Coordinates of C-alpha atoms and ligand atoms in Angstrom, one line a residue:
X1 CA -8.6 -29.8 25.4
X2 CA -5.1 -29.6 23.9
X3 CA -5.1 -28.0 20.2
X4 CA -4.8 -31.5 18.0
X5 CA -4.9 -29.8 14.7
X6 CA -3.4 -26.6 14.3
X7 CA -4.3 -23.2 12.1
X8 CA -0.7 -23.4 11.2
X9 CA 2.5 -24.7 11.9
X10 CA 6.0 -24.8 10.2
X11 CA 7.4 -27.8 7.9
X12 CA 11.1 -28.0 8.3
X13 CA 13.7 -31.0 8.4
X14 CA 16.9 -32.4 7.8
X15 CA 18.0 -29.7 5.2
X16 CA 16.9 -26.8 6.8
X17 CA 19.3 -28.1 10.1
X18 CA 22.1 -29.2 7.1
X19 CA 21.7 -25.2 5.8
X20 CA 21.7 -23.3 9.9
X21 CA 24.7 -26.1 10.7
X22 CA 26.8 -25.1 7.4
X23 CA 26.2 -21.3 8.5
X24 CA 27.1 -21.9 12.0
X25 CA 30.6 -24.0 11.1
X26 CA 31.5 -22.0 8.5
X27 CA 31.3 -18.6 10.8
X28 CA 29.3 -16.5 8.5
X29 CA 26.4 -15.8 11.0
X30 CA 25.6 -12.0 10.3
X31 CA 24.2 -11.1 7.4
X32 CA 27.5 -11.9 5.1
X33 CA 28.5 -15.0 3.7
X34 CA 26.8 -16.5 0.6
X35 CA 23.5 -17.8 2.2
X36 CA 21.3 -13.9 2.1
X37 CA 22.3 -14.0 -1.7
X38 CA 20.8 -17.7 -2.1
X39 CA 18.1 -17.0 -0.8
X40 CA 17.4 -14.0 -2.6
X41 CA 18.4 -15.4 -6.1
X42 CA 16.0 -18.5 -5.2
X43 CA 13.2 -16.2 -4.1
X44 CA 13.6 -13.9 -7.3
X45 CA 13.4 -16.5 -9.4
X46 CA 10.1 -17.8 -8.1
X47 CA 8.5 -14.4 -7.9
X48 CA 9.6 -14.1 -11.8
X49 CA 11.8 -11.2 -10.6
X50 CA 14.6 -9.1 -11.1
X51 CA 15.1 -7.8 -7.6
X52 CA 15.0 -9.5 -4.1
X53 CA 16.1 -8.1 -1.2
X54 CA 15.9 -9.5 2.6
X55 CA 15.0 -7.8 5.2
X56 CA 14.5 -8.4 8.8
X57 CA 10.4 -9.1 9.0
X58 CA 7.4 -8.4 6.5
X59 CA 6.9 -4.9 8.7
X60 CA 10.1 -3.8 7.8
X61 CA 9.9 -5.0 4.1
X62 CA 6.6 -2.6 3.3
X63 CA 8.1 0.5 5.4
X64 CA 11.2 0.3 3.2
X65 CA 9.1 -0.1 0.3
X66 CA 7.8 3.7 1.0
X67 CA 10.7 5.0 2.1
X68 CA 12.6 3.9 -1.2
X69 CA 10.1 5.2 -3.5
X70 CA 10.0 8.9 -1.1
X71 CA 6.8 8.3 0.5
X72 CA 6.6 10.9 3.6
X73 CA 4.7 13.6 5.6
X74 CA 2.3 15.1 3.5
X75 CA 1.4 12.0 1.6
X76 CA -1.9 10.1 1.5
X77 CA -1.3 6.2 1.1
X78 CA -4.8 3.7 0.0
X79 CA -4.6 0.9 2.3
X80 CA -7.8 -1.5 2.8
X81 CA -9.7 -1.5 5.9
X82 CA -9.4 -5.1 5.9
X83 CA -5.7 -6.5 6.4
X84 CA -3.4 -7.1 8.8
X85 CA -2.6 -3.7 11.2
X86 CA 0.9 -3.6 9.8
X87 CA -0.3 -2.9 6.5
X88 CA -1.6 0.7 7.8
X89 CA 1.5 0.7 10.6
X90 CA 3.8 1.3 8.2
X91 CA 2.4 4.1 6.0
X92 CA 2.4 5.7 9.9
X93 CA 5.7 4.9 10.5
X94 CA 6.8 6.4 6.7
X95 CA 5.3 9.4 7.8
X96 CA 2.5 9.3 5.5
X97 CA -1.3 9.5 6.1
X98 CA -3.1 5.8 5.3
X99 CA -6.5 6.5 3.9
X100 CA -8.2 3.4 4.7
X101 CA -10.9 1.6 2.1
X102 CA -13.7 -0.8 1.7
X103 CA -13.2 -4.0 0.6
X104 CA -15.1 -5.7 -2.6
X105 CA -17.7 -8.6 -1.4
X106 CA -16.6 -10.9 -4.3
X107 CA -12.9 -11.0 -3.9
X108 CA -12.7 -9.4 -0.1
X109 CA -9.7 -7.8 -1.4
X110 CA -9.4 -4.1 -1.8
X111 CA -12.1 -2.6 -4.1
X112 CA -10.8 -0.8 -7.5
X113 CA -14.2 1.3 -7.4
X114 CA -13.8 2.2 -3.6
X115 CA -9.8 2.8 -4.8
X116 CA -10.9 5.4 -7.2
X117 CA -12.9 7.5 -5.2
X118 CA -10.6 7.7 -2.3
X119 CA -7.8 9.3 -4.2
X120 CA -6.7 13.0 -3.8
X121 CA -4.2 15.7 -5.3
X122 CA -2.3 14.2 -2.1
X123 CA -2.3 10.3 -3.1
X124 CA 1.1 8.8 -4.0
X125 CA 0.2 5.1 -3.3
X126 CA -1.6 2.1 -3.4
X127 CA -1.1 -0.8 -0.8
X128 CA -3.4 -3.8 -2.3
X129 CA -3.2 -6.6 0.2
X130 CA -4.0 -10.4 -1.3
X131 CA -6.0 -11.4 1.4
X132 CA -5.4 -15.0 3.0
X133 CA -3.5 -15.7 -0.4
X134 CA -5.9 -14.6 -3.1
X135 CA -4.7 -12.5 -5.6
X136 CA -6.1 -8.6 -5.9
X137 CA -7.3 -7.6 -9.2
X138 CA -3.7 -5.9 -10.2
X139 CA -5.2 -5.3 -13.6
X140 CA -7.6 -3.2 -12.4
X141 CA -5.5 -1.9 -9.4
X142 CA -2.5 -1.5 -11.9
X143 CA -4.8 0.6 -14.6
X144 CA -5.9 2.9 -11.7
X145 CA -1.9 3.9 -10.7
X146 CA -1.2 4.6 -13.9
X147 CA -3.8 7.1 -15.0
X148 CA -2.9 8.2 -11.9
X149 CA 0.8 8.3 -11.5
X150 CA 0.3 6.0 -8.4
X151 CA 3.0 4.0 -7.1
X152 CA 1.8 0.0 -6.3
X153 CA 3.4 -1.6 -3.2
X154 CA 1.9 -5.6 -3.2
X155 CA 1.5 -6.3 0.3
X156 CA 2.5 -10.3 -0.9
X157 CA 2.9 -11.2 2.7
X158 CA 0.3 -13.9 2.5
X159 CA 0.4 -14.4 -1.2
X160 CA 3.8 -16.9 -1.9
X161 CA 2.8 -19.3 -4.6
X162 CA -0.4 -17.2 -5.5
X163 CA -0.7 -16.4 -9.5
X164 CA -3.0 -14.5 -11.7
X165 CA -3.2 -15.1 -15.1
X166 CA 0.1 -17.5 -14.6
X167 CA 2.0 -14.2 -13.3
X168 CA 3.1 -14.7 -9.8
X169 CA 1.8 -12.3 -7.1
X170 CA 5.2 -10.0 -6.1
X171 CA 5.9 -9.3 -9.5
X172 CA 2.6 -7.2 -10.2
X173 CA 4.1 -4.0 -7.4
X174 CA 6.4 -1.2 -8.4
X175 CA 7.5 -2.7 -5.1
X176 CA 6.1 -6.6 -3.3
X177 CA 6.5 -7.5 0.1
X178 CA 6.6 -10.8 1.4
X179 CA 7.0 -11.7 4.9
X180 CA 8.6 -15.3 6.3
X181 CA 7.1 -14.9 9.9
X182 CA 6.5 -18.4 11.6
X183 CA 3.0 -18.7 10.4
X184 CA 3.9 -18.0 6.7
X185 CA 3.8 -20.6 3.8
X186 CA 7.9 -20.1 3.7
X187 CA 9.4 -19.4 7.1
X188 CA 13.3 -18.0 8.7
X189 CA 11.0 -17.4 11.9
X190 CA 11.2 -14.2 11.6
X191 CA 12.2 -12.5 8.0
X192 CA 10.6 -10.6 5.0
X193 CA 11.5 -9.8 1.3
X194 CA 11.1 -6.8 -0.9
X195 CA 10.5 -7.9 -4.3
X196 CA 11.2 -5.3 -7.7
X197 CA 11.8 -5.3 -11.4
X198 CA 13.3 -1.4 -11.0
X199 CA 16.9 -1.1 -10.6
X200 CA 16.9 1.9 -9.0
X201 CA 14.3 0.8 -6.1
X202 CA 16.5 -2.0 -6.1
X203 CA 19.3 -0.4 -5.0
X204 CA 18.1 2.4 -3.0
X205 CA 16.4 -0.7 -0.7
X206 CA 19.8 -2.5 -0.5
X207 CA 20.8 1.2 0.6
X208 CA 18.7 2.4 3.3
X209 CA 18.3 -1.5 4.6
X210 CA 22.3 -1.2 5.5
X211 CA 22.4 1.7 7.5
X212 CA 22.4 4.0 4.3
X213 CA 25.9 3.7 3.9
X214 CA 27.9 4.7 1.1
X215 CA 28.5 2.0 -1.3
X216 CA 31.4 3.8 -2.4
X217 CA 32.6 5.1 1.1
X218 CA 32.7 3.1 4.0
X219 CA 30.7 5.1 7.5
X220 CA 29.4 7.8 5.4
X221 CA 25.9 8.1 5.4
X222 CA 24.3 10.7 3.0
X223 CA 21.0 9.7 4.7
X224 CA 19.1 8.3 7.5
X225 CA 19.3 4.8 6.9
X226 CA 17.9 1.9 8.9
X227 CA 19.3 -1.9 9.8
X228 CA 16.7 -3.9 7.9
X229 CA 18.8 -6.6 7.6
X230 CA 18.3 -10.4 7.8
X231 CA 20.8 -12.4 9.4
X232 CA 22.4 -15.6 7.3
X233 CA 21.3 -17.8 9.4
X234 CA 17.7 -16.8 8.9
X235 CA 18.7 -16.8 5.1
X236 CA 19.9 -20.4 5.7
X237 CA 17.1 -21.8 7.0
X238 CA 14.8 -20.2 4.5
X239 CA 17.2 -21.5 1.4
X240 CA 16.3 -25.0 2.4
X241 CA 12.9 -23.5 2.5
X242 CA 12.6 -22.1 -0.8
X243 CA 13.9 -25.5 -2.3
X244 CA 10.8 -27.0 -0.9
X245 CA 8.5 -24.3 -1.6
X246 CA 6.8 -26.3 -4.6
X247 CA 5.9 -29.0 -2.2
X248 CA 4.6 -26.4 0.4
X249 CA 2.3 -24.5 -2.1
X250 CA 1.1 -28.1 -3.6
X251 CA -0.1 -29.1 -0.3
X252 CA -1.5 -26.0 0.9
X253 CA -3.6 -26.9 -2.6
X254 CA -4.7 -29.9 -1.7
X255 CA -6.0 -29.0 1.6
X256 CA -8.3 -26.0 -0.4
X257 CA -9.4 -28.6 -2.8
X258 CA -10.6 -31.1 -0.1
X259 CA -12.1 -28.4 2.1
X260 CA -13.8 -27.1 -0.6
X261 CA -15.5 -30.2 -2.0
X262 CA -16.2 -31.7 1.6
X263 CA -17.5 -27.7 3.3
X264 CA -19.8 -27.5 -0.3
X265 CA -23.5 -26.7 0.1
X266 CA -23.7 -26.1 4.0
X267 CA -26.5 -23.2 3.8
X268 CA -24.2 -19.8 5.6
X269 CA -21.2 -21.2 4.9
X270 CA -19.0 -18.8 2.4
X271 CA -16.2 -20.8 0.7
X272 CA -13.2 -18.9 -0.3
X273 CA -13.6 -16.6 -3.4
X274 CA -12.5 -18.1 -6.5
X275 CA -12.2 -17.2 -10.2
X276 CA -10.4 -18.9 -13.7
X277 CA -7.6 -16.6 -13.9
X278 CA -6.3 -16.4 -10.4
X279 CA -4.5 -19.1 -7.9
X280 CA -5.0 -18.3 -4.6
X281 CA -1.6 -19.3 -2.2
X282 CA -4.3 -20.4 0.1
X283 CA -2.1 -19.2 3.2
X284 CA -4.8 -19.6 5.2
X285 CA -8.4 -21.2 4.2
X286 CA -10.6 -19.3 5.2
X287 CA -14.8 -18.8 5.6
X288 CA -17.6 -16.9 5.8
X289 CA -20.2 -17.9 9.1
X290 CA -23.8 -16.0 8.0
X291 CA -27.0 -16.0 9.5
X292 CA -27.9 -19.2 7.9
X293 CA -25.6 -21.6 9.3
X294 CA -27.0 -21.4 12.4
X295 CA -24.0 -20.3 14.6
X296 CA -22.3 -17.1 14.9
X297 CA -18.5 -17.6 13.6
X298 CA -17.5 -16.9 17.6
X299 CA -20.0 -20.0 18.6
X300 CA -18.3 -22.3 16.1
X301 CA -15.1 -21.2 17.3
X302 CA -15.7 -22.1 20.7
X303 CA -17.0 -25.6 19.6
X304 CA -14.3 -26.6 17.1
X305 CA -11.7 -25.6 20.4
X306 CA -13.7 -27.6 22.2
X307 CA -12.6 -30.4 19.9
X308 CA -9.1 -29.5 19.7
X309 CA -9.6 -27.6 16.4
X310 CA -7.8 -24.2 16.0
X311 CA -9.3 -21.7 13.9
X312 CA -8.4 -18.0 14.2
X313 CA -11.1 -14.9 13.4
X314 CA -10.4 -12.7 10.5
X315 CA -8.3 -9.4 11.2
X316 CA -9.8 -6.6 12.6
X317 CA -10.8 -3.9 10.0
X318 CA -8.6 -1.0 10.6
X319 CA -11.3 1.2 11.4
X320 CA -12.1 -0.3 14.5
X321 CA -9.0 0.4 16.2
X322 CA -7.9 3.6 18.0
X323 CA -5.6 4.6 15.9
X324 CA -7.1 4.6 12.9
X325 CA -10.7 5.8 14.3
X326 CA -12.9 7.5 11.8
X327 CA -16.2 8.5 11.1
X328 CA -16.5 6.6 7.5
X329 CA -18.0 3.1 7.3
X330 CA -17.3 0.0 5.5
X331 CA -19.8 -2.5 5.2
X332 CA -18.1 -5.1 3.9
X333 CA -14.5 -5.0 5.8
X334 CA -16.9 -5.2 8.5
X335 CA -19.4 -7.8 8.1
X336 CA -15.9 -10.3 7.2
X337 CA -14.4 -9.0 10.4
X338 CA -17.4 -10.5 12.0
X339 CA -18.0 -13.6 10.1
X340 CA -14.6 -14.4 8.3
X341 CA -13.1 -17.7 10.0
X342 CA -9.9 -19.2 8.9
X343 CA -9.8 -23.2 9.1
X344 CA -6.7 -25.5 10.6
X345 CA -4.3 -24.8 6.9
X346 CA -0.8 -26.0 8.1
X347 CA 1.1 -27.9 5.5
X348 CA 1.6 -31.0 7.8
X349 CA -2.7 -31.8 7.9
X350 CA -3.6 -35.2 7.4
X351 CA -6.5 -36.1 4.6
X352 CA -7.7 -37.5 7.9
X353 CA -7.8 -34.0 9.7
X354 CA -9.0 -31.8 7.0
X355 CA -11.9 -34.5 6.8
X356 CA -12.4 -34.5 10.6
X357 CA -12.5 -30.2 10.5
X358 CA -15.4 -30.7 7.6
X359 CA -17.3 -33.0 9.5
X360 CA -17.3 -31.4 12.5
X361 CA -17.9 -27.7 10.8
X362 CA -21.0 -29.6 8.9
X363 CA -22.0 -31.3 12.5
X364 CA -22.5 -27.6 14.2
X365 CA -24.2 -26.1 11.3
X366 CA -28.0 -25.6 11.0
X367 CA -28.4 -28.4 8.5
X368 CA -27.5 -31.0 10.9
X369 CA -29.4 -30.1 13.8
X370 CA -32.0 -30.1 12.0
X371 CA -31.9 -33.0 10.0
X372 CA -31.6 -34.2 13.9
X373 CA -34.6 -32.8 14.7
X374 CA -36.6 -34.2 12.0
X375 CA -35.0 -37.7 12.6
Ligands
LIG1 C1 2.2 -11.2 8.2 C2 1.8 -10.0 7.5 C3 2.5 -8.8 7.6 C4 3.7 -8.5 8.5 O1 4.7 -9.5 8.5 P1 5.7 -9.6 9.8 O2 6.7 -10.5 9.2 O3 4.9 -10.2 10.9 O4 6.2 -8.2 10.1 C5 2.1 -7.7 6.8 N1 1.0 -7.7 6.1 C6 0.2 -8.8 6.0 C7 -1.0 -8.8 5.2 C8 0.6 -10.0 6.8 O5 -0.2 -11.1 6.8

């Protein structure tokens, strides 16, 4: 059966074709012309600050993270176990070793606790990862750097329109990342974002993302740069998507709040963690499929496809691929590796279609066949 309701798909219209046909016409396609700085002023100004600075893809936007703050060979960088690969990718591609870590159970972001006992006389950083959207404890996380002169890079790339304590996630970081891939709350397609309230970061990003060249000296190069750069009219199409960004995070909202009153009390079902003081982006909503509903999360999969529903499986912990192989375990990374299922989240749902996904989730689960049986 054809996918009828999508894990995600992009919300664009007549302003984001007004923006990409204003690029095109006026001839500023590369990465000059005003649209890169719109974009950037609009994101920094959401993310609450100083710094933006747009790069080609959310890959990019972590690696120069590190290699702005002097992150290299001989440097031991905390990433969590469970995240997307790039998140550990990049600490490779920086030269630096990633030491992977558990996850906690009640947030299934990185632990602080697990944090703490990885770090060595070798650590320099901490790559917390808000996980489908919710926000990390950067209190906690923030507390832990500073006692031990750690940098923080936010991997934000799920985490646009996420708060905590009213403070938007990308401004908690030495150093955020976002990325605007096509499955992103905000999307150029491709694109990504480096977020910072340090001026020096700052400009040493803007640096090494153009080649490293000489602001002062046109083709010299005092170091090995890199073209991070993200072309205007990517920075066009996401201007009209920042201006609607509001909308966006309000609706990926409402889809939480219906899926969480109409998924309520199905026994093995895990909804999304939640807590006061945080505001998850809800990029993605996402479950846990135990014992107790009945299923394995791969069964339901099959049978919501079967339907036309799209749901995708939770990364892969880290430490079950090749590259990052490694005698230590992780309990939790691994049991939401195995059960963690993300639902149909794309802006565009219907009322009608998040309500169709509940029912059919609460139709394959335990309670309902046996409520059939008993009938
Ligand atoms: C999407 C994503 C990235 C990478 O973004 P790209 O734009 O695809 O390079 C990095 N980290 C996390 C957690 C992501 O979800």
């Amino acid at each position: 059966m054809k996918i009828r309701i999508p894990v995600a798909e992009p919300e664009f219209g007549e302003t984001e074709l007004r923006y990409v046909t204003d690029c095109v016409t006026s001839g500023w396609i590369s990465s000059l012309g005003p649209y890169v700085n719109r974009f950037e002023t609009l994101l920094a100004h959401f993310c609450g600050v100083k710094h933006a600075i747009a790069v080609a893809n959310g890959t990019v936007a972590l690696h120069l993270g590190l290699v702005a703050a002097r992150i290299g060979k001989g440097d031991e960088v905390i990433v969590p176990d469970m995240t997307f690969v790039a998140t550990g990718n990049v600490v490779h591609h920086a030269g630096a070793t990633p030491v992977l870590v558990d996850v906690d159970a009640a947030t299934w972001n990185i632990s602080p606790r697990a944090i703490e006992a990885a770090i060595t006389r070798r650590t320099k950083a901490i790559i917390p990862v808000h996980l489908y959207g919710y926000p990390c404890d950067m209190e906690a996380i923030g507390a832990i750097a500073k006692r031990h002169k750690l940098l923080v890079i936010e991997d934000a790339a799920e985490a646009l329109g996420a708060e905590l304590n009213g403070r938007p996630a990308g401004s908690f970081g030495d150093i955020a990342s976002f990325s605007f891939y096509a499955n992103k709350t905000l999307t150029t397609g491709e694109g990504g974002l480096c977020t910072t309230n340090d001026d020096r970061l700052a400009a040493r990003m803007r640096f090494l993302r153009d080649h490293a060249m000489s602001p002062k000296r046109r083709y010299y190069h005092p170091e090995i740069g890199y073209n991070y750069r993200l072309t205007a009219l990517q920075a066009a199409f996401g201007t009209a998507q920042a201006e609607r960004l509001p909308d966006l995070i309000e609706k990926k909202q409402r889809i939480a709040a219906m899926y969480r009153e109409q998924l309520a009390g199905i026994p093995g079902l895990t909804l999304p963690p939640q807590r006061p003081e945080a505001r998850s982006s809800y990029w993605m909503f996402s479950v846990l499929i135990g014992r107790a509903f009945g299923r394995s999360r791969d069964e339901l999969a099959i049978e919501l496809r079967a339907r036309g529903i799209e749901t995708r499986p939770f990364f892969m912990p880290l430490h079950k691929m090749p590259p990052y192989k490694t005698p230590r375990r992780f309990p939790v990374a691994t049991r939401l590796g195995r059960e963690g299922l993300s639902l149909p989240s794309a802006t565009r749902l219907t009322a009608a279609q998040v309500q169709e996904v509940a029912d059919a989730i609460r139709d394959l689960s335990a309670v309902s066949r046996s409520r059939r049986r008993a009938s």
